[in-house]
Amino acid sequence: MLLGERVCVCGDFNAVRSNEERRSSREGPRSSDHVPFNRFIDDNVAQLRGLPDHCPLVLMANEENWDPRPSRMLKCWKDIPGYQHFVRDKWSALQIDGWGGYVLKEKFKLIKVALKEWHHTHFQNLPSRINSLKIHLFDLEGKGEEEDLSETEVAEVHGISSDIHSLSRLNASISWQQSRSLWLKEGDANTKYFHSV
């Protein structure tokens, strides 16, 4: 709060912290502009700035729920059979009354919930599903070394191999996309190089 009002401040500030900072300015020193600016910084600073001259100054603010979190779509969803059909059916089944912007916002909110449930049913515990398929494949291949497999067992081996391949690709795609979003959030601190230095 600044002078009793809530504010959101962004930008390259022309206000200074002390009159000495304006020595070379054509405007000369202003006696009062640095007082509220300094008070605001002193009251709200959460993290001191680093060494570079131009770097963000992190300020502490009250935790408020400004808006709903943005929806995130995993790129691999579009490769799942039935995904587009699921979204199309859910979207058309949602009946909401109101003006256009409200209807759109509410549909997005509801489809986000439906997609979250859909994601859990299709992608929950991918690594353990892959491992259980590998174990089953290993058992079938071991049986095939001792005796001939039936046609259904051979078809099952091919199906399991295909499932392992597709689930592994999905898992890699999800991991890659999540690591990119984590990198955007945490920056270089989320790299193997950073932790090795």
mmCIF file of C-alpha atoms in Angstrom:
data_model
loop_
_atom_site.group_PDB
_atom_site.id
_atom_site.type_symbol
_atom_site.label_atom_id
_atom_site.label_comp_id
_atom_site.label_asym_id
_atom_site.label_seq_id
_atom_site.Cartn_x
_atom_site.Cartn_y
_atom_site.Cartn_z
ATOM 1 C CA MET A 1 0.000 0.000 0.000
ATOM 2 C CA LEU A 2 1.247 3.437 -0.907
ATOM 3 C CA LEU A 3 -0.386 6.382 0.810
ATOM 4 C CA GLY A 4 -3.311 4.168 1.773
ATOM 5 C CA GLU A 5 -4.014 2.837 -1.737
ATOM 6 C CA ARG A 6 -3.235 -0.483 -3.398
ATOM 7 C CA VAL A 7 -0.894 -0.175 -6.350
ATOM 8 C CA CYS A 8 0.876 -2.338 -8.887
ATOM 9 C CA VAL A 9 4.104 -0.687 -9.985
ATOM 10 C CA CYS A 10 6.131 -1.707 -13.041
ATOM 11 C CA GLY A 11 8.764 -0.026 -15.142
ATOM 12 C CA ASP A 12 12.017 1.896 -15.155
ATOM 13 C CA PHE A 13 11.513 4.451 -12.392
ATOM 14 C CA ASN A 14 12.596 8.051 -12.817
ATOM 15 C CA ALA A 15 12.099 8.718 -9.125
ATOM 16 C CA VAL A 16 15.328 8.532 -7.165
ATOM 17 C CA ARG A 17 16.188 7.260 -3.717
ATOM 18 C CA SER A 18 18.119 10.392 -2.675
ATOM 19 C CA ASN A 19 18.873 13.921 -3.910
ATOM 20 C CA GLU A 20 22.496 12.928 -4.577
ATOM 21 C CA GLU A 21 21.334 10.711 -7.448
ATOM 22 C CA ARG A 22 20.054 13.803 -9.321
ATOM 23 C CA ARG A 23 23.305 15.786 -9.209
ATOM 24 C CA SER A 24 23.915 15.599 -12.960
ATOM 25 C CA SER A 25 20.267 16.015 -13.922
ATOM 26 C CA ARG A 26 19.122 19.166 -15.733
ATOM 27 C CA GLU A 27 16.062 19.261 -13.507
ATOM 28 C CA GLY A 28 18.133 19.465 -10.370
ATOM 29 C CA PRO A 29 17.171 17.915 -7.062
ATOM 30 C CA ARG A 30 13.520 17.595 -6.105
ATOM 31 C CA SER A 31 13.130 17.672 -2.393
ATOM 32 C CA SER A 32 10.071 15.491 -1.936
ATOM 33 C CA ASP A 33 9.841 12.871 -4.709
ATOM 34 C CA HIS A 34 12.190 10.389 -3.041
ATOM 35 C CA VAL A 35 10.353 10.210 0.303
ATOM 36 C CA PRO A 36 7.272 8.181 -0.766
ATOM 37 C CA PHE A 37 9.392 6.131 -3.187
ATOM 38 C CA ASN A 38 11.820 5.149 -0.408
ATOM 39 C CA ARG A 39 8.976 4.436 2.012
ATOM 40 C CA PHE A 40 7.307 2.170 -0.543
ATOM 41 C CA ILE A 41 10.515 0.206 -1.147
ATOM 42 C CA ASP A 42 11.391 -0.044 2.550
ATOM 43 C CA ASP A 43 7.913 -1.253 3.462
ATOM 44 C CA ASN A 44 7.615 -3.829 0.697
ATOM 45 C CA VAL A 45 11.020 -5.131 -0.369
ATOM 46 C CA ALA A 46 11.143 -8.914 -0.166
ATOM 47 C CA GLN A 47 14.509 -9.667 -1.718
ATOM 48 C CA LEU A 48 17.530 -7.430 -2.166
ATOM 49 C CA ARG A 49 18.620 -6.904 -5.735
ATOM 50 C CA GLY A 50 21.697 -8.530 -7.204
ATOM 51 C CA LEU A 51 24.920 -7.047 -8.534
ATOM 52 C CA PRO A 52 23.832 -5.796 -11.991
ATOM 53 C CA ASP A 53 22.657 -2.184 -12.218
ATOM 54 C CA HIS A 54 19.400 -3.056 -14.003
ATOM 55 C CA CYS A 55 17.664 -5.974 -12.375
ATOM 56 C CA PRO A 56 14.185 -6.528 -10.994
ATOM 57 C CA LEU A 57 13.514 -5.591 -7.411
ATOM 58 C CA VAL A 58 11.271 -8.233 -5.890
ATOM 59 C CA LEU A 59 8.626 -6.731 -3.683
ATOM 60 C CA MET A 60 6.445 -8.554 -1.227
ATOM 61 C CA ALA A 61 2.718 -8.320 -1.749
ATOM 62 C CA ASN A 62 -0.271 -9.789 -0.038
ATOM 63 C CA GLU A 63 -1.146 -13.156 -1.517
ATOM 64 C CA GLU A 64 -4.293 -12.518 -3.479
ATOM 65 C CA ASN A 65 -6.122 -14.621 -5.980
ATOM 66 C CA TRP A 66 -6.060 -12.257 -8.952
ATOM 67 C CA ASP A 67 -7.414 -14.600 -11.565
ATOM 68 C CA PRO A 68 -7.763 -18.286 -12.231
ATOM 69 C CA ARG A 69 -4.558 -20.041 -13.241
ATOM 70 C CA PRO A 70 -4.161 -20.255 -17.002
ATOM 71 C CA SER A 71 -5.050 -23.529 -18.653
ATOM 72 C CA ARG A 72 -2.127 -25.603 -19.831
ATOM 73 C CA MET A 73 -2.467 -28.092 -22.634
ATOM 74 C CA LEU A 74 0.058 -30.838 -23.093
ATOM 75 C CA LYS A 75 1.115 -31.132 -26.726
ATOM 76 C CA CYS A 76 0.869 -34.921 -26.616
ATOM 77 C CA TRP A 77 -2.868 -34.799 -25.865
ATOM 78 C CA LYS A 78 -3.658 -34.214 -29.526
ATOM 79 C CA ASP A 79 -1.944 -37.508 -30.392
ATOM 80 C CA ILE A 80 -4.214 -39.544 -28.103
ATOM 81 C CA PRO A 81 -7.038 -41.247 -29.995
ATOM 82 C CA GLY A 82 -10.360 -39.796 -28.919
ATOM 83 C CA TYR A 83 -8.981 -36.519 -27.508
ATOM 84 C CA GLN A 84 -10.519 -34.232 -30.128
ATOM 85 C CA HIS A 85 -13.795 -36.145 -30.025
ATOM 86 C CA PHE A 86 -13.838 -35.862 -26.205
ATOM 87 C CA VAL A 87 -13.239 -32.093 -26.273
ATOM 88 C CA ARG A 88 -15.796 -31.520 -29.038
ATOM 89 C CA ASP A 89 -18.466 -33.554 -27.216
ATOM 90 C CA LYS A 90 -17.819 -31.907 -23.846
ATOM 91 C CA TRP A 91 -17.809 -28.426 -25.388
ATOM 92 C CA SER A 92 -21.105 -28.918 -27.199
ATOM 93 C CA ALA A 93 -22.719 -30.569 -24.140
ATOM 94 C CA LEU A 94 -22.028 -27.545 -21.925
ATOM 95 C CA GLN A 95 -25.155 -25.372 -21.830
ATOM 96 C CA ILE A 96 -24.546 -21.989 -20.220
ATOM 97 C CA ASP A 97 -26.757 -18.918 -20.463
ATOM 98 C CA GLY A 98 -25.472 -15.368 -20.524
ATOM 99 C CA TRP A 99 -23.633 -12.940 -22.726
ATOM 100 C CA GLY A 100 -20.900 -14.261 -25.035
ATOM 101 C CA GLY A 101 -17.848 -13.465 -22.903
ATOM 102 C CA TYR A 102 -19.382 -15.019 -19.795
ATOM 103 C CA VAL A 103 -20.413 -18.173 -21.685
ATOM 104 C CA LEU A 104 -16.904 -18.540 -23.130
ATOM 105 C CA LYS A 105 -15.238 -18.044 -19.726
ATOM 106 C CA GLU A 106 -17.520 -20.555 -17.998
ATOM 107 C CA LYS A 107 -17.108 -23.138 -20.768
ATOM 108 C CA PHE A 108 -13.329 -22.832 -20.526
ATOM 109 C CA LYS A 109 -13.521 -23.241 -16.749
ATOM 110 C CA LEU A 110 -15.699 -26.359 -17.006
ATOM 111 C CA ILE A 111 -13.739 -27.925 -19.868
ATOM 112 C CA LYS A 112 -10.550 -27.377 -17.847
ATOM 113 C CA VAL A 113 -12.024 -29.525 -15.049
ATOM 114 C CA ALA A 114 -13.121 -32.200 -17.539
ATOM 115 C CA LEU A 115 -9.663 -32.237 -19.176
ATOM 116 C CA LYS A 116 -8.007 -32.578 -15.779
ATOM 117 C CA GLU A 117 -10.085 -35.703 -15.065
ATOM 118 C CA TRP A 118 -9.429 -37.016 -18.592
ATOM 119 C CA HIS A 119 -5.688 -36.460 -18.102
ATOM 120 C CA HIS A 120 -5.695 -38.443 -14.843
ATOM 121 C CA THR A 121 -7.461 -41.400 -16.433
ATOM 122 C CA HIS A 122 -5.148 -41.485 -19.470
ATOM 123 C CA PHE A 123 -1.791 -40.418 -18.032
ATOM 124 C CA GLN A 124 -1.763 -41.400 -14.368
ATOM 125 C CA ASN A 125 1.388 -43.299 -13.323
ATOM 126 C CA LEU A 126 2.852 -43.603 -16.822
ATOM 127 C CA PRO A 127 6.271 -44.800 -15.574
ATOM 128 C CA SER A 128 4.721 -47.595 -13.480
ATOM 129 C CA ARG A 129 2.440 -48.601 -16.373
ATOM 130 C CA ILE A 130 5.486 -48.758 -18.656
ATOM 131 C CA ASN A 131 7.400 -50.854 -16.101
ATOM 132 C CA SER A 132 4.540 -53.318 -15.643
ATOM 133 C CA LEU A 133 4.288 -53.713 -19.435
ATOM 134 C CA LYS A 134 8.052 -54.314 -19.625
ATOM 135 C CA ILE A 135 7.810 -56.989 -16.925
ATOM 136 C CA HIS A 136 4.943 -58.689 -18.767
ATOM 137 C CA LEU A 137 6.901 -58.494 -22.047
ATOM 138 C CA PHE A 138 9.991 -59.936 -20.338
ATOM 139 C CA ASP A 139 7.897 -62.846 -19.011
ATOM 140 C CA LEU A 140 6.428 -63.558 -22.450
ATOM 141 C CA GLU A 141 9.835 -63.367 -24.132
ATOM 142 C CA GLY A 142 11.270 -65.705 -21.474
ATOM 143 C CA LYS A 143 8.461 -68.147 -22.149
ATOM 144 C CA GLY A 144 9.185 -67.817 -25.890
ATOM 145 C CA GLU A 145 12.793 -68.886 -25.345
ATOM 146 C CA GLU A 146 11.687 -72.107 -23.645
ATOM 147 C CA GLU A 147 8.757 -73.026 -25.899
ATOM 148 C CA ASP A 148 6.921 -71.761 -28.943
ATOM 149 C CA LEU A 149 4.425 -68.995 -28.286
ATOM 150 C CA SER A 150 0.884 -69.282 -29.591
ATOM 151 C CA GLU A 151 -0.343 -66.837 -32.232
ATOM 152 C CA THR A 152 -2.256 -64.862 -29.610
ATOM 153 C CA GLU A 153 0.862 -64.627 -27.432
ATOM 154 C CA VAL A 154 2.955 -63.438 -30.406
ATOM 155 C CA ALA A 155 0.295 -60.819 -31.169
ATOM 156 C CA GLU A 156 0.329 -59.862 -27.476
ATOM 157 C CA VAL A 157 4.125 -59.401 -27.571
ATOM 158 C CA HIS A 158 3.786 -57.069 -30.576
ATOM 159 C CA GLY A 159 0.935 -55.173 -28.906
ATOM 160 C CA ILE A 160 2.847 -54.771 -25.648
ATOM 161 C CA SER A 161 5.947 -53.571 -27.522
ATOM 162 C CA SER A 162 3.840 -51.020 -29.358
ATOM 163 C CA ASP A 163 2.189 -49.887 -26.102
ATOM 164 C CA ILE A 164 5.566 -49.507 -24.385
ATOM 165 C CA HIS A 165 6.841 -47.425 -27.289
ATOM 166 C CA SER A 166 3.796 -45.118 -27.404
ATOM 167 C CA LEU A 167 3.607 -44.697 -23.605
ATOM 168 C CA SER A 168 7.352 -43.970 -23.467
ATOM 169 C CA ARG A 169 6.954 -41.286 -26.131
ATOM 170 C CA LEU A 170 4.046 -39.758 -24.187
ATOM 171 C CA ASN A 171 6.037 -39.826 -20.961
ATOM 172 C CA ALA A 172 9.050 -38.212 -22.647
ATOM 173 C CA SER A 173 6.846 -35.534 -24.214
ATOM 174 C CA ILE A 174 5.169 -34.722 -20.891
ATOM 175 C CA SER A 175 8.504 -34.653 -19.053
ATOM 176 C CA TRP A 176 10.050 -32.401 -21.689
ATOM 177 C CA GLN A 177 7.141 -29.937 -21.651
ATOM 178 C CA GLN A 178 7.031 -29.844 -17.851
ATOM 179 C CA SER A 179 10.791 -29.298 -17.662
ATOM 180 C CA ARG A 180 10.494 -26.364 -20.092
ATOM 181 C CA SER A 181 7.761 -24.732 -18.019
ATOM 182 C CA LEU A 182 9.802 -25.341 -14.865
ATOM 183 C CA TRP A 183 12.812 -23.731 -16.567
ATOM 184 C CA LEU A 184 10.698 -20.691 -17.462
ATOM 185 C CA LYS A 185 9.598 -20.459 -13.852
ATOM 186 C CA GLU A 186 12.965 -21.085 -12.160
ATOM 187 C CA GLY A 187 15.448 -20.000 -14.837
ATOM 188 C CA ASP A 188 19.025 -21.257 -14.888
ATOM 189 C CA ALA A 189 18.756 -22.542 -11.326
ATOM 190 C CA ASN A 190 16.863 -25.517 -12.745
ATOM 191 C CA THR A 191 19.739 -26.795 -14.884
ATOM 192 C CA LYS A 192 22.232 -29.593 -14.332
ATOM 193 C CA TYR A 193 25.046 -27.136 -15.162
ATOM 194 C CA PHE A 194 23.951 -24.737 -12.421
ATOM 195 C CA HIS A 195 23.874 -27.473 -9.783
ATOM 196 C CA SER A 196 27.297 -28.808 -10.824
ATOM 197 C CA VAL A 197 29.067 -25.445 -10.418
#
